[in-house]
Amino acid sequence: MKKKNKKFVKLKKVLAGFMALVLVIGLTIVGTLAWLSTQSNSVTNVFTATDNIYLTLVEPDYDSGEASNYKPDGTISKNPYLVNTTGDDSSEWVMIRVDYLTKEGQEISFKNAARADLEGKLFTLENYLGAGWKKIDTTVYNDLNMSQVVDASGNKAANAKCEFYVYNKALTGSTNVGSAYRTQQALETGIKDSLSVPDTAKTTPLFTSVKISSQETLTTNGYSMDVLPKFNIVIQGAAVKNEGDDAGMSTDLNFTSTTDKTKAIVQKLVDLLATKAPDASTGQHK
């Protein structure tokens, strides 16, 4: 009887061990179940900004023949203005830099001259400072940073003889204007004769012509009628846009108050044009 009890006890232990093994196996199976899974297709939403803004300087009335052999009392048609040629509705603030370069006698290079030294003596700019233009220097903003400005003569900062003009209205973009202007053919033939530009996409001319002084005025100011000096008026433009401020670009710049907005725009434009001096050897853009 005792032997049977021992066998029974042993059998119970075996069964208990078997059940424990089954339980462990069961737990292991639960822990390694394969999860069903998948992923959706990928959708990419592309957001693009205008990488560049474009600006074109035009002088549709300029006649190189008038300028190539100028004479006292002559008039050289020259009406520089800027056109927003971005090609979409992007607006931009714009500025013009002007350098006056002279070359007399046997001089090898052109030299920068102040307009004040030439205006009324060698020539007069007719309809100078068209509507909307403002001449910018430290008398307008006494804290304007002009330290990077250089001219063709190598003058820097306060001694540089060049001028900066900012337009008080932002120029709006035009798809038709942008696509037509940004080709050399359009620059040569299309602007003057056939292409209509909205007033909102262009500035007024900075001036409309260069009037050569009379012989009396020229001689009084030391110019020889035998060898009148060669001179170039070099004009360069720049544009900036504050992305995300389209609404604010509908308001004209205010130069009568020291607003942070106007000062920031002016400084950025000056920075863009500060070191764009013309080539003294040719008197042209570098």
PDB file of C-alpha atoms in Angstrom, residues 24-152:
ATOM      1  CA  VAL A  24       5.618  27.646 -20.118  1.00  0.00           C
ATOM      2  CA  ILE A  25       5.206  26.561 -23.743  1.00  0.00           C
ATOM      3  CA  GLY A  26       1.825  28.270 -23.831  1.00  0.00           C
ATOM      4  CA  LEU A  27       3.318  31.499 -22.533  1.00  0.00           C
ATOM      5  CA  THR A  28       6.143  31.310 -25.039  1.00  0.00           C
ATOM      6  CA  ILE A  29       3.702  30.905 -27.908  1.00  0.00           C
ATOM      7  CA  VAL A  30       1.719  33.954 -26.762  1.00  0.00           C
ATOM      8  CA  GLY A  31       4.917  36.029 -26.566  1.00  0.00           C
ATOM      9  CA  THR A  32       6.016  35.287 -30.148  1.00  0.00           C
ATOM     10  CA  LEU A  33       2.776  35.747 -32.054  1.00  0.00           C
ATOM     11  CA  ALA A  34       3.357  37.360 -35.504  1.00  0.00           C
ATOM     12  CA  TRP A  35       1.836  40.848 -35.780  1.00  0.00           C
ATOM     13  CA  LEU A  36       0.018  41.657 -38.990  1.00  0.00           C
ATOM     14  CA  SER A  37       1.143  45.076 -40.233  1.00  0.00           C
ATOM     15  CA  THR A  38       1.352  47.319 -43.283  1.00  0.00           C
ATOM     16  CA  GLN A  39       2.236  50.905 -44.300  1.00  0.00           C
ATOM     17  CA  SER A  40       0.271  53.372 -46.407  1.00  0.00           C
ATOM     18  CA  ASN A  41       1.570  54.904 -49.599  1.00  0.00           C
ATOM     19  CA  SER A  42       3.667  58.104 -49.241  1.00  0.00           C
ATOM     20  CA  VAL A  43       2.243  61.482 -50.279  1.00  0.00           C
ATOM     21  CA  THR A  44       4.618  64.447 -50.621  1.00  0.00           C
ATOM     22  CA  ASN A  45       3.190  67.964 -50.473  1.00  0.00           C
ATOM     23  CA  VAL A  46       5.674  70.281 -52.183  1.00  0.00           C
ATOM     24  CA  PHE A  47       5.761  73.903 -51.053  1.00  0.00           C
ATOM     25  CA  THR A  48       7.930  76.176 -53.203  1.00  0.00           C
ATOM     26  CA  ALA A  49       8.879  79.817 -52.902  1.00  0.00           C
ATOM     27  CA  THR A  50      10.139  82.195 -55.582  1.00  0.00           C
ATOM     28  CA  ASP A  51      13.847  81.462 -55.560  1.00  0.00           C
ATOM     29  CA  ASN A  52      14.745  84.735 -57.221  1.00  0.00           C
ATOM     30  CA  ILE A  53      13.308  88.109 -57.980  1.00  0.00           C
ATOM     31  CA  TYR A  54      14.246  89.852 -61.201  1.00  0.00           C
ATOM     32  CA  LEU A  55      14.813  93.458 -62.138  1.00  0.00           C
ATOM     33  CA  THR A  56      15.556  95.086 -65.483  1.00  0.00           C
ATOM     34  CA  LEU A  57      17.069  98.509 -66.061  1.00  0.00           C
ATOM     35  CA  VAL A  58      15.868 100.050 -69.328  1.00  0.00           C
ATOM     36  CA  GLU A  59      16.533 103.250 -71.261  1.00  0.00           C
ATOM     37  CA  PRO A  60      14.227 103.021 -74.268  1.00  0.00           C
ATOM     38  CA  ASP A  61      14.935 106.555 -75.475  1.00  0.00           C
ATOM     39  CA  TYR A  62      18.731 106.355 -75.288  1.00  0.00           C
ATOM     40  CA  ASP A  63      20.451 107.042 -78.606  1.00  0.00           C
ATOM     41  CA  SER A  64      24.102 106.003 -78.744  1.00  0.00           C
ATOM     42  CA  GLY A  65      24.540 108.145 -81.865  1.00  0.00           C
ATOM     43  CA  GLU A  66      23.659 111.282 -79.926  1.00  0.00           C
ATOM     44  CA  ALA A  67      26.141 110.350 -77.221  1.00  0.00           C
ATOM     45  CA  SER A  68      29.050 109.267 -79.430  1.00  0.00           C
ATOM     46  CA  ASN A  69      29.830 112.754 -80.702  1.00  0.00           C
ATOM     47  CA  TYR A  70      28.167 115.205 -78.372  1.00  0.00           C
ATOM     48  CA  LYS A  71      28.360 118.942 -78.963  1.00  0.00           C
ATOM     49  CA  PRO A  72      27.563 122.087 -76.954  1.00  0.00           C
ATOM     50  CA  ASP A  73      23.839 122.653 -76.522  1.00  0.00           C
ATOM     51  CA  GLY A  74      23.154 119.086 -77.657  1.00  0.00           C
ATOM     52  CA  THR A  75      20.636 116.822 -75.961  1.00  0.00           C
ATOM     53  CA  ILE A  76      21.201 113.117 -75.336  1.00  0.00           C
ATOM     54  CA  SER A  77      17.991 111.215 -74.722  1.00  0.00           C
ATOM     55  CA  LYS A  78      18.427 109.002 -71.684  1.00  0.00           C
ATOM     56  CA  ASN A  79      15.510 107.959 -69.492  1.00  0.00           C
ATOM     57  CA  PRO A  80      16.638 105.222 -67.082  1.00  0.00           C
ATOM     58  CA  TYR A  81      13.964 103.389 -65.113  1.00  0.00           C
ATOM     59  CA  LEU A  82      13.497  99.999 -63.484  1.00  0.00           C
ATOM     60  CA  VAL A  83      10.973  97.268 -64.317  1.00  0.00           C
ATOM     61  CA  ASN A  84       9.969  94.347 -62.097  1.00  0.00           C
ATOM     62  CA  THR A  85      10.587  91.370 -64.412  1.00  0.00           C
ATOM     63  CA  THR A  86      10.086  88.575 -61.892  1.00  0.00           C
ATOM     64  CA  GLY A  87       7.314  87.061 -64.005  1.00  0.00           C
ATOM     65  CA  ASP A  88       4.736  86.494 -61.265  1.00  0.00           C
ATOM     66  CA  ASP A  89       2.952  88.684 -58.749  1.00  0.00           C
ATOM     67  CA  SER A  90       5.982  89.134 -56.481  1.00  0.00           C
ATOM     68  CA  SER A  91       6.511  92.741 -55.424  1.00  0.00           C
ATOM     69  CA  GLU A  92       9.915  94.305 -54.800  1.00  0.00           C
ATOM     70  CA  TRP A  93      11.527  97.461 -53.465  1.00  0.00           C
ATOM     71  CA  VAL A  94      14.110  98.997 -55.794  1.00  0.00           C
ATOM     72  CA  MET A  95      17.106 101.322 -55.795  1.00  0.00           C
ATOM     73  CA  ILE A  96      19.388 102.885 -58.419  1.00  0.00           C
ATOM     74  CA  ARG A  97      23.078 103.627 -57.997  1.00  0.00           C
ATOM     75  CA  VAL A  98      24.628 106.273 -60.273  1.00  0.00           C
ATOM     76  CA  ASP A  99      28.325 106.821 -60.926  1.00  0.00           C
ATOM     77  CA  TYR A 100      29.597 109.766 -62.995  1.00  0.00           C
ATOM     78  CA  LEU A 101      32.924 109.032 -64.682  1.00  0.00           C
ATOM     79  CA  THR A 102      35.084 111.406 -66.700  1.00  0.00           C
ATOM     80  CA  LYS A 103      38.128 110.919 -68.894  1.00  0.00           C
ATOM     81  CA  GLU A 104      40.070 113.862 -70.296  1.00  0.00           C
ATOM     82  CA  GLY A 105      43.032 114.223 -72.647  1.00  0.00           C
ATOM     83  CA  GLN A 106      45.433 111.293 -72.528  1.00  0.00           C
ATOM     84  CA  GLU A 107      44.095 109.802 -69.298  1.00  0.00           C
ATOM     85  CA  ILE A 108      44.122 106.009 -69.345  1.00  0.00           C
ATOM     86  CA  SER A 109      41.292 105.373 -66.891  1.00  0.00           C
ATOM     87  CA  PHE A 110      38.024 107.013 -66.093  1.00  0.00           C
ATOM     88  CA  LYS A 111      37.741 108.791 -62.777  1.00  0.00           C
ATOM     89  CA  ASN A 112      34.725 109.173 -60.559  1.00  0.00           C
ATOM     90  CA  ALA A 113      33.334 112.674 -60.349  1.00  0.00           C
ATOM     91  CA  ALA A 114      30.683 114.129 -58.111  1.00  0.00           C
ATOM     92  CA  ARG A 115      27.536 115.132 -59.947  1.00  0.00           C
ATOM     93  CA  ALA A 116      27.782 118.518 -58.221  1.00  0.00           C
ATOM     94  CA  ASP A 117      31.077 119.092 -60.050  1.00  0.00           C
ATOM     95  CA  LEU A 118      29.515 118.388 -63.450  1.00  0.00           C
ATOM     96  CA  GLU A 119      25.873 119.408 -63.170  1.00  0.00           C
ATOM     97  CA  GLY A 120      25.369 122.827 -64.747  1.00  0.00           C
ATOM     98  CA  LYS A 121      28.987 122.951 -65.960  1.00  0.00           C
ATOM     99  CA  LEU A 122      29.337 120.039 -68.376  1.00  0.00           C
ATOM    100  CA  PHE A 123      25.711 118.969 -68.578  1.00  0.00           C
ATOM    101  CA  THR A 124      22.322 119.243 -66.923  1.00  0.00           C
ATOM    102  CA  LEU A 125      20.030 116.308 -66.157  1.00  0.00           C
ATOM    103  CA  GLU A 126      16.589 117.238 -67.425  1.00  0.00           C
ATOM    104  CA  ASN A 127      13.574 116.298 -65.318  1.00  0.00           C
ATOM    105  CA  TYR A 128      16.019 115.022 -62.716  1.00  0.00           C
ATOM    106  CA  LEU A 129      14.603 113.077 -59.754  1.00  0.00           C
ATOM    107  CA  GLY A 130      11.348 111.899 -61.246  1.00  0.00           C
ATOM    108  CA  ALA A 131       8.258 111.419 -59.100  1.00  0.00           C
ATOM    109  CA  GLY A 132       8.722 108.798 -56.387  1.00  0.00           C
ATOM    110  CA  TRP A 133      12.545 108.896 -56.277  1.00  0.00           C
ATOM    111  CA  LYS A 134      14.475 109.896 -53.151  1.00  0.00           C
ATOM    112  CA  LYS A 135      18.230 110.488 -53.010  1.00  0.00           C
ATOM    113  CA  ILE A 136      19.596 108.544 -50.050  1.00  0.00           C
ATOM    114  CA  ASP A 137      22.680 109.353 -47.991  1.00  0.00           C
ATOM    115  CA  THR A 138      23.593 109.931 -44.370  1.00  0.00           C
ATOM    116  CA  THR A 139      21.769 113.265 -44.399  1.00  0.00           C
ATOM    117  CA  VAL A 140      18.545 111.261 -44.762  1.00  0.00           C
ATOM    118  CA  TYR A 141      19.508 108.590 -42.222  1.00  0.00           C
ATOM    119  CA  ASN A 142      22.473 109.640 -40.125  1.00  0.00           C
ATOM    120  CA  ASP A 143      22.995 106.064 -38.939  1.00  0.00           C
ATOM    121  CA  LEU A 144      22.977 104.573 -42.448  1.00  0.00           C
ATOM    122  CA  ASN A 145      25.943 102.223 -42.839  1.00  0.00           C
ATOM    123  CA  MET A 146      27.885 103.354 -45.919  1.00  0.00           C
ATOM    124  CA  SER A 147      31.225 101.831 -44.878  1.00  0.00           C
ATOM    125  CA  GLN A 148      31.287  99.261 -47.712  1.00  0.00           C
ATOM    126  CA  VAL A 149      30.675 101.745 -50.536  1.00  0.00           C
ATOM    127  CA  VAL A 150      33.428 101.961 -53.154  1.00  0.00           C
ATOM    128  CA  ASP A 151      33.622 103.669 -56.529  1.00  0.00           C
ATOM    129  CA  ALA A 152      35.624 103.215 -59.718  1.00  0.00           C
TER     130      ALA A 152
END
